[in-house]
Amino acid sequence: MPWNEVKPMDQRWLFVMEARLGVEAVAELCRKYGISRKTGYKWLKRYHEFGRFGFVELARRPRGCPHRTPVEMREAVVALRKAWPGIGPRKIAGELRNRGL
């Protein structure tokens, strides 16, 4: 006998449809589906905003890196290294400070 597999997107759809019927409270439905209330409300919000396309798993990759070196700074360091190949990091940092970077 094969296993009955329920895909996450289908489970989210069933959750939202049951929540829209209003027979059970959202907290009860969350217990029934084994998800937190925060997650349940997240799926309801996504459904209201995007319809069924809101159930697709979103990318988890960060959109930016707060400690990344700015492009201008990287280009300035590379230019200094090409102009003076023998200088080290202290002199490069001092030269960048003198230039206001």
mmCIF file of N, CA and C in Angstrom:
data_model
loop_
_atom_site.group_PDB
_atom_site.id
_atom_site.type_symbol
_atom_site.label_atom_id
_atom_site.label_comp_id
_atom_site.label_asym_id
_atom_site.label_seq_id
_atom_site.Cartn_x
_atom_site.Cartn_y
_atom_site.Cartn_z
ATOM 1 N N MET A 1 0.839 -1.169 0.000
ATOM 2 C CA MET A 1 0.000 0.000 0.000
ATOM 3 C C MET A 1 0.891 1.242 0.000
ATOM 4 N N PRO A 2 0.722 2.168 -0.958
ATOM 5 C CA PRO A 2 1.573 3.345 -1.024
ATOM 6 C C PRO A 2 1.236 4.347 0.080
ATOM 7 N N TRP A 3 2.217 5.153 0.406
ATOM 8 C CA TRP A 3 2.028 6.204 1.405
ATOM 9 C C TRP A 3 1.206 7.330 0.804
ATOM 10 N N ASN A 4 0.386 7.926 1.624
ATOM 11 C CA ASN A 4 -0.331 9.117 1.199
ATOM 12 C C ASN A 4 0.525 10.329 1.535
ATOM 13 N N GLU A 5 1.114 10.921 0.499
ATOM 14 C CA GLU A 5 1.970 12.079 0.712
ATOM 15 C C GLU A 5 1.163 13.344 0.494
ATOM 16 N N VAL A 6 1.325 14.277 1.408
ATOM 17 C CA VAL A 6 0.674 15.571 1.278
ATOM 18 C C VAL A 6 1.778 16.597 1.063
ATOM 19 N N LYS A 7 1.700 17.293 -0.041
ATOM 20 C CA LYS A 7 2.715 18.298 -0.344
ATOM 21 C C LYS A 7 2.465 19.532 0.529
ATOM 22 N N PRO A 8 3.528 20.225 0.917
ATOM 23 C CA PRO A 8 3.366 21.394 1.778
ATOM 24 C C PRO A 8 2.422 22.443 1.187
ATOM 25 N N MET A 9 2.511 22.661 -0.127
ATOM 26 C CA MET A 9 1.645 23.667 -0.744
ATOM 27 C C MET A 9 0.170 23.263 -0.631
ATOM 28 N N ASP A 10 -0.117 21.963 -0.783
ATOM 29 C CA ASP A 10 -1.498 21.489 -0.649
ATOM 30 C C ASP A 10 -1.983 21.623 0.795
ATOM 31 N N GLN A 11 -1.085 21.340 1.743
ATOM 32 C CA GLN A 11 -1.460 21.459 3.152
ATOM 33 C C GLN A 11 -1.757 22.917 3.514
ATOM 34 N N ARG A 12 -0.967 23.819 2.959
ATOM 35 C CA ARG A 12 -1.217 25.244 3.219
ATOM 36 C C ARG A 12 -2.557 25.670 2.629
ATOM 37 N N TRP A 13 -2.848 25.173 1.432
ATOM 38 C CA TRP A 13 -4.123 25.483 0.776
ATOM 39 C C TRP A 13 -5.296 24.979 1.621
ATOM 40 N N LEU A 14 -5.205 23.745 2.124
ATOM 41 C CA LEU A 14 -6.269 23.190 2.959
ATOM 42 C C LEU A 14 -6.434 24.003 4.247
ATOM 43 N N PHE A 15 -5.318 24.395 4.839
ATOM 44 C CA PHE A 15 -5.365 25.202 6.061
ATOM 45 C C PHE A 15 -6.119 26.509 5.815
ATOM 46 N N VAL A 16 -5.771 27.192 4.729
ATOM 47 C CA VAL A 16 -6.393 28.487 4.435
ATOM 48 C C VAL A 16 -7.873 28.306 4.120
ATOM 49 N N MET A 17 -8.213 27.267 3.369
ATOM 50 C CA MET A 17 -9.622 27.054 3.034
ATOM 51 C C MET A 17 -10.450 26.773 4.291
ATOM 52 N N GLU A 18 -9.901 25.970 5.195
ATOM 53 C CA GLU A 18 -10.611 25.702 6.454
ATOM 54 C C GLU A 18 -10.720 26.964 7.301
ATOM 55 N N ALA A 19 -9.677 27.779 7.288
ATOM 56 C CA ALA A 19 -9.715 29.027 8.061
ATOM 57 C C ALA A 19 -10.752 29.979 7.470
ATOM 58 N N ARG A 20 -10.870 30.002 6.165
ATOM 59 C CA ARG A 20 -11.845 30.899 5.526
ATOM 60 C C ARG A 20 -13.278 30.454 5.804
ATOM 61 N N LEU A 21 -13.481 29.145 5.982
ATOM 62 C CA LEU A 21 -14.822 28.667 6.315
ATOM 63 C C LEU A 21 -15.263 29.178 7.680
ATOM 64 N N GLY A 22 -14.303 29.339 8.586
ATOM 65 C CA GLY A 22 -14.598 29.904 9.897
ATOM 66 C C GLY A 22 -15.257 28.945 10.872
ATOM 67 N N VAL A 23 -15.226 27.652 10.579
ATOM 68 C CA VAL A 23 -15.835 26.673 11.481
ATOM 69 C C VAL A 23 -14.999 26.538 12.754
ATOM 70 N N GLU A 24 -13.675 26.529 12.585
ATOM 71 C CA GLU A 24 -12.772 26.412 13.730
ATOM 72 C C GLU A 24 -11.942 27.685 13.843
ATOM 73 N N ALA A 25 -11.495 27.974 15.039
ATOM 74 C CA ALA A 25 -10.615 29.125 15.262
ATOM 75 C C ALA A 25 -9.252 28.836 14.639
ATOM 76 N N VAL A 26 -8.536 29.894 14.306
ATOM 77 C CA VAL A 26 -7.220 29.735 13.685
ATOM 78 C C VAL A 26 -6.278 28.969 14.621
ATOM 79 N N ALA A 27 -6.364 29.226 15.922
ATOM 80 C CA ALA A 27 -5.497 28.520 16.874
ATOM 81 C C ALA A 27 -5.772 27.015 16.850
ATOM 82 N N GLU A 28 -7.043 26.633 16.741
ATOM 83 C CA GLU A 28 -7.390 25.208 16.672
ATOM 84 C C GLU A 28 -6.861 24.588 15.384
ATOM 85 N N LEU A 29 -7.007 25.306 14.279
ATOM 86 C CA LEU A 29 -6.502 24.791 13.005
ATOM 87 C C LEU A 29 -4.985 24.642 13.032
ATOM 88 N N CYS A 30 -4.320 25.579 13.673
ATOM 89 C CA CYS A 30 -2.861 25.485 13.767
ATOM 90 C C CYS A 30 -2.448 24.239 14.541
ATOM 91 N N ARG A 31 -3.157 23.949 15.631
ATOM 92 C CA ARG A 31 -2.869 22.720 16.383
ATOM 93 C C ARG A 31 -3.136 21.494 15.519
ATOM 94 N N LYS A 32 -4.228 21.528 14.780
ATOM 95 C CA LYS A 32 -4.609 20.403 13.918
ATOM 96 C C LYS A 32 -3.550 20.127 12.846
ATOM 97 N N TYR A 33 -2.999 21.201 12.268
ATOM 98 C CA TYR A 33 -2.010 21.049 11.203
ATOM 99 C C TYR A 33 -0.575 20.984 11.721
ATOM 100 N N GLY A 34 -0.393 21.161 13.014
ATOM 101 C CA GLY A 34 0.940 21.046 13.610
ATOM 102 C C GLY A 34 1.853 22.210 13.280
ATOM 103 N N ILE A 35 1.282 23.413 13.196
ATOM 104 C CA ILE A 35 2.081 24.603 12.920
ATOM 105 C C ILE A 35 1.830 25.627 14.021
ATOM 106 N N SER A 36 2.718 26.608 14.118
ATOM 107 C CA SER A 36 2.526 27.659 15.121
ATOM 108 C C SER A 36 1.475 28.652 14.624
ATOM 109 N N ARG A 37 0.918 29.410 15.550
ATOM 110 C CA ARG A 37 -0.065 30.424 15.146
ATOM 111 C C ARG A 37 0.584 31.479 14.269
ATOM 112 N N LYS A 38 1.830 31.798 14.569
ATOM 113 C CA LYS A 38 2.552 32.773 13.755
ATOM 114 C C LYS A 38 2.619 32.307 12.299
ATOM 115 N N THR A 39 2.932 31.026 12.108
ATOM 116 C CA THR A 39 2.994 30.472 10.760
ATOM 117 C C THR A 39 1.617 30.457 10.112
ATOM 118 N N GLY A 40 0.598 30.095 10.878
ATOM 119 C CA GLY A 40 -0.763 30.080 10.348
ATOM 120 C C GLY A 40 -1.192 31.451 9.856
ATOM 121 N N TYR A 41 -0.942 32.466 10.647
ATOM 122 C CA TYR A 41 -1.303 33.820 10.231
ATOM 123 C C TYR A 41 -0.450 34.289 9.055
ATOM 124 N N LYS A 42 0.797 33.798 8.989
ATOM 125 C CA LYS A 42 1.650 34.142 7.854
ATOM 126 C C LYS A 42 1.052 33.602 6.561
ATOM 127 N N TRP A 43 0.583 32.345 6.595
ATOM 128 C CA TRP A 43 -0.006 31.760 5.378
ATOM 129 C C TRP A 43 -1.315 32.443 5.022
ATOM 130 N N LEU A 44 -2.104 32.838 6.000
ATOM 131 C CA LEU A 44 -3.341 33.569 5.712
ATOM 132 C C LEU A 44 -3.029 34.923 5.069
ATOM 133 N N LYS A 45 -2.029 35.606 5.595
ATOM 134 C CA LYS A 45 -1.655 36.907 5.045
ATOM 135 C C LYS A 45 -1.160 36.759 3.616
ATOM 136 N N ARG A 46 -0.306 35.762 3.380
ATOM 137 C CA ARG A 46 0.203 35.546 2.027
ATOM 138 C C ARG A 46 -0.923 35.213 1.053
ATOM 139 N N TYR A 47 -1.897 34.433 1.505
ATOM 140 C CA TYR A 47 -3.014 34.096 0.633
ATOM 141 C C TYR A 47 -3.806 35.356 0.271
ATOM 142 N N HIS A 48 -4.039 36.219 1.249
ATOM 143 C CA HIS A 48 -4.799 37.442 0.985
ATOM 144 C C HIS A 48 -4.033 38.389 0.057
ATOM 145 N N GLU A 49 -2.707 38.381 0.147
ATOM 146 C CA GLU A 49 -1.907 39.275 -0.692
ATOM 147 C C GLU A 49 -1.684 38.735 -2.093
ATOM 148 N N PHE A 50 -1.380 37.432 -2.216
ATOM 149 C CA PHE A 50 -0.937 36.877 -3.493
ATOM 150 C C PHE A 50 -1.827 35.763 -4.041
ATOM 151 N N GLY A 51 -2.847 35.378 -3.296
ATOM 152 C CA GLY A 51 -3.655 34.250 -3.745
ATOM 153 C C GLY A 51 -2.899 32.946 -3.559
ATOM 154 N N ARG A 52 -3.201 31.964 -4.388
ATOM 155 C CA ARG A 52 -2.553 30.661 -4.238
ATOM 156 C C ARG A 52 -1.049 30.715 -4.509
ATOM 157 N N PHE A 53 -0.593 31.720 -5.264
ATOM 158 C CA PHE A 53 0.840 31.843 -5.545
ATOM 159 C C PHE A 53 1.628 32.249 -4.299
ATOM 160 N N GLY A 54 0.960 32.683 -3.256
ATOM 161 C CA GLY A 54 1.639 33.058 -2.017
ATOM 162 C C GLY A 54 2.141 31.868 -1.220
ATOM 163 N N PHE A 55 1.753 30.658 -1.610
ATOM 164 C CA PHE A 55 2.169 29.466 -0.866
ATOM 165 C C PHE A 55 3.516 28.922 -1.318
ATOM 166 N N VAL A 56 4.049 29.440 -2.405
ATOM 167 C CA VAL A 56 5.328 28.968 -2.914
ATOM 168 C C VAL A 56 6.417 29.328 -1.913
ATOM 169 N N GLU A 57 7.341 28.421 -1.703
ATOM 170 C CA GLU A 57 8.436 28.647 -0.762
ATOM 171 C C GLU A 57 9.328 29.774 -1.276
ATOM 172 N N LEU A 58 9.587 30.762 -0.448
ATOM 173 C CA LEU A 58 10.405 31.893 -0.835
ATOM 174 C C LEU A 58 11.874 31.612 -0.552
ATOM 175 N N ALA A 59 12.739 32.322 -1.258
ATOM 176 C CA ALA A 59 14.176 32.169 -1.063
ATOM 177 C C ALA A 59 14.555 32.634 0.342
ATOM 178 N N ARG A 60 15.473 31.949 0.961
ATOM 179 C CA ARG A 60 15.914 32.294 2.307
ATOM 180 C C ARG A 60 17.246 33.031 2.302
ATOM 181 N N ARG A 61 17.785 33.244 1.112
ATOM 182 C CA ARG A 61 19.074 33.908 0.996
ATOM 183 C C ARG A 61 18.941 35.372 1.416
ATOM 184 N N PRO A 62 19.893 35.875 2.183
ATOM 185 C CA PRO A 62 19.836 37.283 2.574
ATOM 186 C C PRO A 62 19.911 38.192 1.347
ATOM 187 N N ARG A 63 19.223 39.304 1.416
ATOM 188 C CA ARG A 63 19.205 40.227 0.277
ATOM 189 C C ARG A 63 20.429 41.135 0.265
ATOM 190 N N GLY A 64 21.100 41.245 1.364
ATOM 191 C CA GLY A 64 22.278 42.094 1.434
ATOM 192 C C GLY A 64 23.198 41.653 2.549
ATOM 193 N N CYS A 65 24.362 42.248 2.587
ATOM 194 C CA CYS A 65 25.346 41.925 3.618
ATOM 195 C C CYS A 65 25.768 43.241 4.275
ATOM 196 N N PRO A 66 25.394 43.459 5.537
ATOM 197 C CA PRO A 66 25.659 44.755 6.164
ATOM 198 C C PRO A 66 27.133 45.072 6.376
ATOM 199 N N HIS A 67 27.992 44.075 6.442
ATOM 200 C CA HIS A 67 29.401 44.343 6.700
ATOM 201 C C HIS A 67 30.271 44.195 5.452
ATOM 202 N N ARG A 68 29.636 44.165 4.275
ATOM 203 C CA ARG A 68 30.386 44.065 3.028
ATOM 204 C C ARG A 68 31.113 45.388 2.764
ATOM 205 N N THR A 69 32.338 45.286 2.252
ATOM 206 C CA THR A 69 33.125 46.469 1.931
ATOM 207 C C THR A 69 32.497 47.170 0.725
ATOM 208 N N PRO A 70 32.283 48.484 0.823
ATOM 209 C CA PRO A 70 31.684 49.209 -0.302
ATOM 210 C C PRO A 70 32.533 49.094 -1.578
ATOM 211 N N VAL A 71 31.883 49.177 -2.715
ATOM 212 C CA VAL A 71 32.551 49.022 -4.006
ATOM 213 C C VAL A 71 33.644 50.066 -4.188
ATOM 214 N N GLU A 72 33.383 51.330 -3.797
ATOM 215 C CA GLU A 72 34.378 52.392 -3.967
ATOM 216 C C GLU A 72 35.659 52.071 -3.197
ATOM 217 N N MET A 73 35.470 51.537 -1.978
ATOM 218 C CA MET A 73 36.620 51.200 -1.131
ATOM 219 C C MET A 73 37.437 50.065 -1.769
ATOM 220 N N ARG A 74 36.736 49.027 -2.260
ATOM 221 C CA ARG A 74 37.446 47.913 -2.898
ATOM 222 C C ARG A 74 38.230 48.386 -4.112
ATOM 223 N N GLU A 75 37.601 49.233 -4.930
ATOM 224 C CA GLU A 75 38.286 49.729 -6.127
ATOM 225 C C GLU A 75 39.497 50.577 -5.754
ATOM 226 N N ALA A 76 39.375 51.367 -4.687
ATOM 227 C CA ALA A 76 40.499 52.199 -4.241
ATOM 228 C C ALA A 76 41.652 51.326 -3.743
ATOM 229 N N VAL A 77 41.342 50.269 -3.011
ATOM 230 C CA VAL A 77 42.387 49.365 -2.497
ATOM 231 C C VAL A 77 43.092 48.683 -3.661
ATOM 232 N N VAL A 78 42.330 48.204 -4.626
ATOM 233 C CA VAL A 78 42.931 47.523 -5.788
ATOM 234 C C VAL A 78 43.807 48.488 -6.570
ATOM 235 N N ALA A 79 43.337 49.732 -6.739
ATOM 236 C CA ALA A 79 44.135 50.726 -7.467
ATOM 237 C C ALA A 79 45.443 51.011 -6.739
ATOM 238 N N LEU A 80 45.392 51.129 -5.410
ATOM 239 C CA LEU A 80 46.620 51.366 -4.639
ATOM 240 C C LEU A 80 47.571 50.178 -4.730
ATOM 241 N N ARG A 81 47.042 48.979 -4.677
ATOM 242 C CA ARG A 81 47.892 47.787 -4.763
ATOM 243 C C ARG A 81 48.581 47.704 -6.127
ATOM 244 N N LYS A 82 47.866 48.112 -7.180
ATOM 245 C CA LYS A 82 48.469 48.089 -8.521
ATOM 246 C C LYS A 82 49.506 49.199 -8.670
ATOM 247 N N ALA A 83 49.210 50.362 -8.094
ATOM 248 C CA ALA A 83 50.144 51.485 -8.211
ATOM 249 C C ALA A 83 51.415 51.247 -7.397
ATOM 250 N N TRP A 84 51.284 50.725 -6.185
ATOM 251 C CA TRP A 84 52.412 50.461 -5.298
ATOM 252 C C TRP A 84 52.339 49.015 -4.803
ATOM 253 N N PRO A 85 52.857 48.064 -5.557
ATOM 254 C CA PRO A 85 52.726 46.649 -5.171
ATOM 255 C C PRO A 85 53.449 46.286 -3.873
ATOM 256 N N GLY A 86 54.423 47.072 -3.445
ATOM 257 C CA GLY A 86 55.208 46.712 -2.271
ATOM 258 C C GLY A 86 54.640 47.198 -0.942
ATOM 259 N N ILE A 87 53.604 48.026 -0.933
ATOM 260 C CA ILE A 87 53.118 48.553 0.346
ATOM 261 C C ILE A 87 52.174 47.551 1.013
ATOM 262 N N GLY A 88 52.083 47.643 2.313
ATOM 263 C CA GLY A 88 51.263 46.720 3.087
ATOM 264 C C GLY A 88 49.938 47.336 3.509
ATOM 265 N N PRO A 89 49.199 46.613 4.327
ATOM 266 C CA PRO A 89 47.865 47.056 4.723
ATOM 267 C C PRO A 89 47.844 48.327 5.556
ATOM 268 N N ARG A 90 48.865 48.549 6.391
ATOM 269 C CA ARG A 90 48.883 49.772 7.212
ATOM 270 C C ARG A 90 49.023 51.014 6.338
ATOM 271 N N LYS A 91 49.927 50.946 5.378
ATOM 272 C CA LYS A 91 50.126 52.103 4.505
ATOM 273 C C LYS A 91 48.914 52.313 3.606
ATOM 274 N N ILE A 92 48.282 51.230 3.167
ATOM 275 C CA ILE A 92 47.063 51.347 2.351
ATOM 276 C C ILE A 92 45.959 52.006 3.176
ATOM 277 N N ALA A 93 45.786 51.565 4.416
ATOM 278 C CA ALA A 93 44.754 52.148 5.283
ATOM 279 C C ALA A 93 45.037 53.622 5.526
ATOM 280 N N GLY A 94 46.295 53.976 5.771
ATOM 281 C CA GLY A 94 46.655 55.384 5.971
ATOM 282 C C GLY A 94 46.390 56.216 4.736
ATOM 283 N N GLU A 95 46.719 55.696 3.572
ATOM 284 C CA GLU A 95 46.481 56.420 2.318
ATOM 285 C C GLU A 95 44.974 56.597 2.069
ATOM 286 N N LEU A 96 44.199 55.581 2.388
ATOM 287 C CA LEU A 96 42.738 55.695 2.222
ATOM 288 C C LEU A 96 42.162 56.725 3.182
ATOM 289 N N ARG A 97 42.688 56.793 4.417
ATOM 290 C CA ARG A 97 42.228 57.806 5.368
ATOM 291 C C ARG A 97 42.588 59.215 4.849
ATOM 292 N N ASN A 98 43.788 59.350 4.298
ATOM 293 C CA ASN A 98 44.201 60.646 3.745
ATOM 294 C C ASN A 98 43.277 61.073 2.594
ATOM 295 N N ARG A 99 42.794 60.105 1.840
ATOM 296 C CA ARG A 99 41.902 60.410 0.718
ATOM 297 C C ARG A 99 40.454 60.589 1.156
ATOM 298 N N GLY A 100 40.183 60.315 2.415
ATOM 299 C CA GLY A 100 38.815 60.500 2.928
ATOM 300 C C GLY A 100 37.892 59.304 2.690
ATOM 301 N N LEU A 101 38.476 58.170 2.457
ATOM 302 C CA LEU A 101 37.643 56.955 2.257
ATOM 303 C C LEU A 101 37.579 56.097 3.466
#
